Short mmCIF file of C-alpha atoms and ligand atoms in Angstrom, two decimals:
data_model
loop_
_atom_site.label_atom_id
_atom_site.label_comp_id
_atom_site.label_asym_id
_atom_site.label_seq_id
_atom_site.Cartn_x
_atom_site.Cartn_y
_atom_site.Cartn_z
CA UNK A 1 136.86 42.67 10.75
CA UNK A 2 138.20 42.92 7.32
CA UNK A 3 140.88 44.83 5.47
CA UNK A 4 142.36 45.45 2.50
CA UNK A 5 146.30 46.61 2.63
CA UNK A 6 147.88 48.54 0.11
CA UNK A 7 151.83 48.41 0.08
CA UNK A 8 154.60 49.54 -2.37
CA UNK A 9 157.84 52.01 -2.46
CA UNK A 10 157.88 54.96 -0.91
CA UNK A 11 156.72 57.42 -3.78
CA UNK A 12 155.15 55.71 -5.80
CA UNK A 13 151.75 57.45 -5.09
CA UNK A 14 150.32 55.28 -2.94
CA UNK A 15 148.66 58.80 -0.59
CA UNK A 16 147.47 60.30 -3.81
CA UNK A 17 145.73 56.97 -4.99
CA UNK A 18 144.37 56.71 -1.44
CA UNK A 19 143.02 59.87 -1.93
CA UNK A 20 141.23 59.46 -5.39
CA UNK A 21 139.78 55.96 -4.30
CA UNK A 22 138.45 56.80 -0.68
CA UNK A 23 138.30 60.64 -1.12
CA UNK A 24 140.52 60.55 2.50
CA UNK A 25 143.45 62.36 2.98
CA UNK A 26 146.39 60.22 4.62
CA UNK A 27 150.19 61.13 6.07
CA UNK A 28 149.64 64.42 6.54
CA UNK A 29 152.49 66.31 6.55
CA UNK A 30 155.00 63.82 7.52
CA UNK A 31 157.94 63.56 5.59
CA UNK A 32 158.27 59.69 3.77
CA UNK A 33 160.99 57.59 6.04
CA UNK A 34 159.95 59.05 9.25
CA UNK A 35 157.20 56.76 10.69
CA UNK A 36 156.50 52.86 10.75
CA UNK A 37 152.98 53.33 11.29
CA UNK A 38 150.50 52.37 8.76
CA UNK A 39 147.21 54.56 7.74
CA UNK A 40 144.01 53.02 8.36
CA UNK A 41 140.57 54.09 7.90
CA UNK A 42 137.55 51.78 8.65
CA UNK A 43 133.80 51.93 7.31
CA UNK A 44 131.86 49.50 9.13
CA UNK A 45 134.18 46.37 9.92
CA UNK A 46 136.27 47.27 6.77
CA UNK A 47 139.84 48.16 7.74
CA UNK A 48 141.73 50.02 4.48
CA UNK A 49 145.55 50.05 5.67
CA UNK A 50 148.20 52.05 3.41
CA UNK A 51 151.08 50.27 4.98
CA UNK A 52 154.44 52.37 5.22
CA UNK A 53 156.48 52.66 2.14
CA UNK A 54 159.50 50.87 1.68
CA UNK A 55 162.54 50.64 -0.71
CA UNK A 56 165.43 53.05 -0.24
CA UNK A 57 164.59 56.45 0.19
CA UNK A 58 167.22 59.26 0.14
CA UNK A 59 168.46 60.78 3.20
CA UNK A 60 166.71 57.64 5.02
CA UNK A 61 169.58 55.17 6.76
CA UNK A 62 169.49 51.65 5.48
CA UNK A 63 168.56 50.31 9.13
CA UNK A 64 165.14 52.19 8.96
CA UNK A 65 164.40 50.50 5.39
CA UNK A 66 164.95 47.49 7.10
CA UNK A 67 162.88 48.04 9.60
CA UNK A 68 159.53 49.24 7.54
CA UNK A 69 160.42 46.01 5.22
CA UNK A 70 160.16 43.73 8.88
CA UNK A 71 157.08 45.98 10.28
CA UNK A 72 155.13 44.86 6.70
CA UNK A 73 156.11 41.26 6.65
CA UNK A 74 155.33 40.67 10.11
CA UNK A 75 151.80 43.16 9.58
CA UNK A 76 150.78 41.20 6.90
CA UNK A 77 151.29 38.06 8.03
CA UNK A 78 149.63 38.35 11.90
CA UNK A 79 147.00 40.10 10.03
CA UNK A 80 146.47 37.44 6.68
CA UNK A 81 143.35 35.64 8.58
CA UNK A 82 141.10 39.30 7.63
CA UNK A 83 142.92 40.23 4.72
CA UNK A 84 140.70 39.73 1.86
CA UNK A 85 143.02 42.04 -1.09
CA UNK A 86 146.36 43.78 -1.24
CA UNK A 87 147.13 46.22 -3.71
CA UNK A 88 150.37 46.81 -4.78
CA UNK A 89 151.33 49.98 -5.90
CA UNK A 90 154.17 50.56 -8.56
CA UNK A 91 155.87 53.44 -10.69
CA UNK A 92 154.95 52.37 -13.92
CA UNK A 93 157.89 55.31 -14.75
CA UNK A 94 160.84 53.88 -12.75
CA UNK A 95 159.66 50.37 -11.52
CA UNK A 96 162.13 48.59 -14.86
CA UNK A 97 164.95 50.81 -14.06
CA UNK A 98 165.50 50.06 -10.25
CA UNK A 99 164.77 46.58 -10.75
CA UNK A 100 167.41 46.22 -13.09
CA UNK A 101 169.66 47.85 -11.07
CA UNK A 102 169.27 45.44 -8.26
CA UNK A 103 169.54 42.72 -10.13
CA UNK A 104 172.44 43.80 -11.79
CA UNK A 105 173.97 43.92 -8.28
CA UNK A 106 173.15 40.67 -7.60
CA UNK A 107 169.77 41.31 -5.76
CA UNK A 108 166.08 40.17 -6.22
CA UNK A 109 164.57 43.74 -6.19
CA UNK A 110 162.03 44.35 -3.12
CA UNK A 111 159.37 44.88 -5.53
CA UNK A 112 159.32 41.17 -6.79
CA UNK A 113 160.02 40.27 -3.48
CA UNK A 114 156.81 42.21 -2.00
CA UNK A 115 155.07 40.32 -4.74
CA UNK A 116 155.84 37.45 -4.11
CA UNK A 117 155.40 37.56 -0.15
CA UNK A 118 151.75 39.34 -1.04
CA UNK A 119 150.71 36.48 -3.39
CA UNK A 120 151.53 33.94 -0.53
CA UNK A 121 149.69 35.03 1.83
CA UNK A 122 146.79 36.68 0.89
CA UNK A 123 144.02 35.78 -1.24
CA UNK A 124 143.53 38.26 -3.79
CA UNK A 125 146.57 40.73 -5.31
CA UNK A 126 146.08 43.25 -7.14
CA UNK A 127 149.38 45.56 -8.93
CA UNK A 128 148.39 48.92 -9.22
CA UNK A 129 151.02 50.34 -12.03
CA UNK A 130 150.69 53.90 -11.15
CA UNK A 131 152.04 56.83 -13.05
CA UNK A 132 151.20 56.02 -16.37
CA UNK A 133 150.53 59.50 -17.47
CA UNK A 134 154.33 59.48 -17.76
CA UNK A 135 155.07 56.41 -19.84
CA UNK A 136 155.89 56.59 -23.08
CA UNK A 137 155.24 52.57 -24.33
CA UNK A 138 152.51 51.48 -21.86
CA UNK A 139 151.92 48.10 -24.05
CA UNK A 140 156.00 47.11 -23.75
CA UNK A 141 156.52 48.82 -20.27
CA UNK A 142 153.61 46.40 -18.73
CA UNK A 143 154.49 43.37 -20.99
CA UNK A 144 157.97 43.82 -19.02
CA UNK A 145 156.61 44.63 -15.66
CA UNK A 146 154.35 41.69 -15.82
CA UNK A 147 157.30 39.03 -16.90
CA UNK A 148 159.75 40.58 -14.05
CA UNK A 149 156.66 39.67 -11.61
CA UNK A 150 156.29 36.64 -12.85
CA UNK A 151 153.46 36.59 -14.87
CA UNK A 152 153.69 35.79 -18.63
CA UNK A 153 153.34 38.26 -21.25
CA UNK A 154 151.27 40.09 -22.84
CA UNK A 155 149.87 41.96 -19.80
CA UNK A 156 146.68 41.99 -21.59
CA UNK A 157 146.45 38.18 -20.14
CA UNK A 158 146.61 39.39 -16.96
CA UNK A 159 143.75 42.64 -16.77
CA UNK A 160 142.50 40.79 -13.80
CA UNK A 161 145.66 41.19 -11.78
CA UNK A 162 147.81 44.61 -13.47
CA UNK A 163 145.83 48.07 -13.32
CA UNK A 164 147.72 51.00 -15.14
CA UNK A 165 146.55 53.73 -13.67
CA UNK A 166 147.07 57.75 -13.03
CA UNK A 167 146.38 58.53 -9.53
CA UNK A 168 146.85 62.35 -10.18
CA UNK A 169 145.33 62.80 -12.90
CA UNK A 170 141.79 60.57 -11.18
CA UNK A 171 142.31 57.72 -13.49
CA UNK A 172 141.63 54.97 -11.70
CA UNK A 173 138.47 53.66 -12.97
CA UNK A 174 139.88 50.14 -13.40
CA UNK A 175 141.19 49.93 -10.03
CA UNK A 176 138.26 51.08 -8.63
CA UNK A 177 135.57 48.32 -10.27
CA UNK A 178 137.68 45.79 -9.81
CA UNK A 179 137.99 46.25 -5.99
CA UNK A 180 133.95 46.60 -6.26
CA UNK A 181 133.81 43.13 -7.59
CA UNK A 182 136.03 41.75 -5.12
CA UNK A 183 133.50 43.06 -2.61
CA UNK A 184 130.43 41.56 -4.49
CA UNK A 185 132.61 38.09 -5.16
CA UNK A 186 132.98 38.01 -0.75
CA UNK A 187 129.25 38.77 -0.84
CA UNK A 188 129.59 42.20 0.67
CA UNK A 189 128.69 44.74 -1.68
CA UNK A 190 127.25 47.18 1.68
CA UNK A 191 130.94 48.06 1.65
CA UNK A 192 130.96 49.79 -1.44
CA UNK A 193 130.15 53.03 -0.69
CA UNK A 194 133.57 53.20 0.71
CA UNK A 195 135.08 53.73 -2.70
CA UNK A 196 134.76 57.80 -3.45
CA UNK A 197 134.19 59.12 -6.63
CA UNK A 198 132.62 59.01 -10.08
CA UNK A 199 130.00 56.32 -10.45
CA UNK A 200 130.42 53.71 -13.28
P1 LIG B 301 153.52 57.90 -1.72
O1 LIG B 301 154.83 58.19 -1.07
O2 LIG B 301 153.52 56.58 -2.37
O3 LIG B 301 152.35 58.08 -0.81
O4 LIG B 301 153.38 58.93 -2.93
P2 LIG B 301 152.53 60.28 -3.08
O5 LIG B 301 151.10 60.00 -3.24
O6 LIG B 301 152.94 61.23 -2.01
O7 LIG B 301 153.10 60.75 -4.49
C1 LIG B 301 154.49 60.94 -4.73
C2 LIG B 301 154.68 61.90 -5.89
O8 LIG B 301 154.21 61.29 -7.09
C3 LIG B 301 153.88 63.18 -5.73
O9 LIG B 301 154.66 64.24 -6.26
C4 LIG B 301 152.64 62.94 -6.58
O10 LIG B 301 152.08 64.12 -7.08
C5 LIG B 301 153.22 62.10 -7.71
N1 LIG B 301 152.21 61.23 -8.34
C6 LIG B 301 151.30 60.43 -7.72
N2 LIG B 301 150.54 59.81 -8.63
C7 LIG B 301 150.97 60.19 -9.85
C8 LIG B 301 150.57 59.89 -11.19
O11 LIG B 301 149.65 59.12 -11.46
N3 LIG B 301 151.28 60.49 -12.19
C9 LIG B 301 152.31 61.35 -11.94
N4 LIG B 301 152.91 61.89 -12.99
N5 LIG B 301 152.69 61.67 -10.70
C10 LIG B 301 152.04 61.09 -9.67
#
């Protein structure tokens, strides 16, 4: 088997991109913060998992966070040998704010953390920066997201790694041909008819 894992905060549209790239509908009607277990759907011996979301969420107890941050770590890590990408998925909207915050208390934020952890262990990362419809300066917003992750600005540098995308509103052309060429560059372009969607 292989498989491709998608993590990030709970929120930051993580279903709704699952939806536009795979055409599957996942959590169904369970609230955020109230399961560990990850989605998966397979096409041949392709595994997609949309691992739970982490990062505080309201109304959620601090112990559970800590728990879905453990359940990812040690997921990721017992499963690194198949993992060929993992996406992670940002709010492009609110990803500068609660960083700051976090570091402002002293913290590395989970995000940079997450990215970190990712670009350890697997072999290909991908950030997703979802929401974009909403933001105002995409150039500066990126440039910044990019040098909080670690990666030198301009962003523009970095197209191979950062996709700015809309899940809702089905932008995620980007996204999509660059996980195509991932599956071409491991020599198994059968798998693409997994990705949904508008041809290109
Ligand atoms: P998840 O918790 O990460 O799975 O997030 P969801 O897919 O459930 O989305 C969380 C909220 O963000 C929902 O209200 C979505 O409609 C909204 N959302 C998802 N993608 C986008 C986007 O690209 N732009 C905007 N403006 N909202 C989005």
């Amino acid at each position: 088997m292989i498989e491709i894992v998608f993590a990030g905060r709970s929120n930051v549209g993580k279903s709704t991109l699952f939806y536009q790239l795979f055409g599957v509908k996942v959590r169904k009607g369970k609230k955020p913060g109230t399961t560990i277990k990850p989605n998966q759907i397979t096409y041949k011996d392709l595994i997609i998992t949309d691992l739970p979301g982490f990062g505080y969420i309201s109304g959620v107890d601090r112990e559970f966070n800590e728990r879905v941050k453990d359940f990812i770590v040690r997921y990721i890590e017992e499963n690194a040998n198949r993992i060929i990408l993992a996406i992670q998925v940002v709010d492009g909207k609110s990803f500068l704010e609660i960083a700051e915050r976090w570091e402002k208390r002293g913290y590395i934020p989970v995000e940079v953390e997450m990215f970190e952890f990712l670009n350890e262990v697997c072999p290909k990362v991908f950030l997703a920066v979802n929401k974009m419809d909403k933001v105002d300066n995409p150039d500066e917003t990126l440039d910044a997201i990019a040098e909080k992750l670690g990666m030198i600005p301009p962003w523009t540098n970095w197209r191979h790694v950062i996709f700015p995308i809309s899940a809702k509103k089905g932008k995620v052309e980007n996204l999509r041909n660059a996980i195509k060429r991932r599956l071409i560059e491991i020599k198994r372009s059968d798998l693409i008819p997994v990705l949904k969607g508008k041809k290109s």
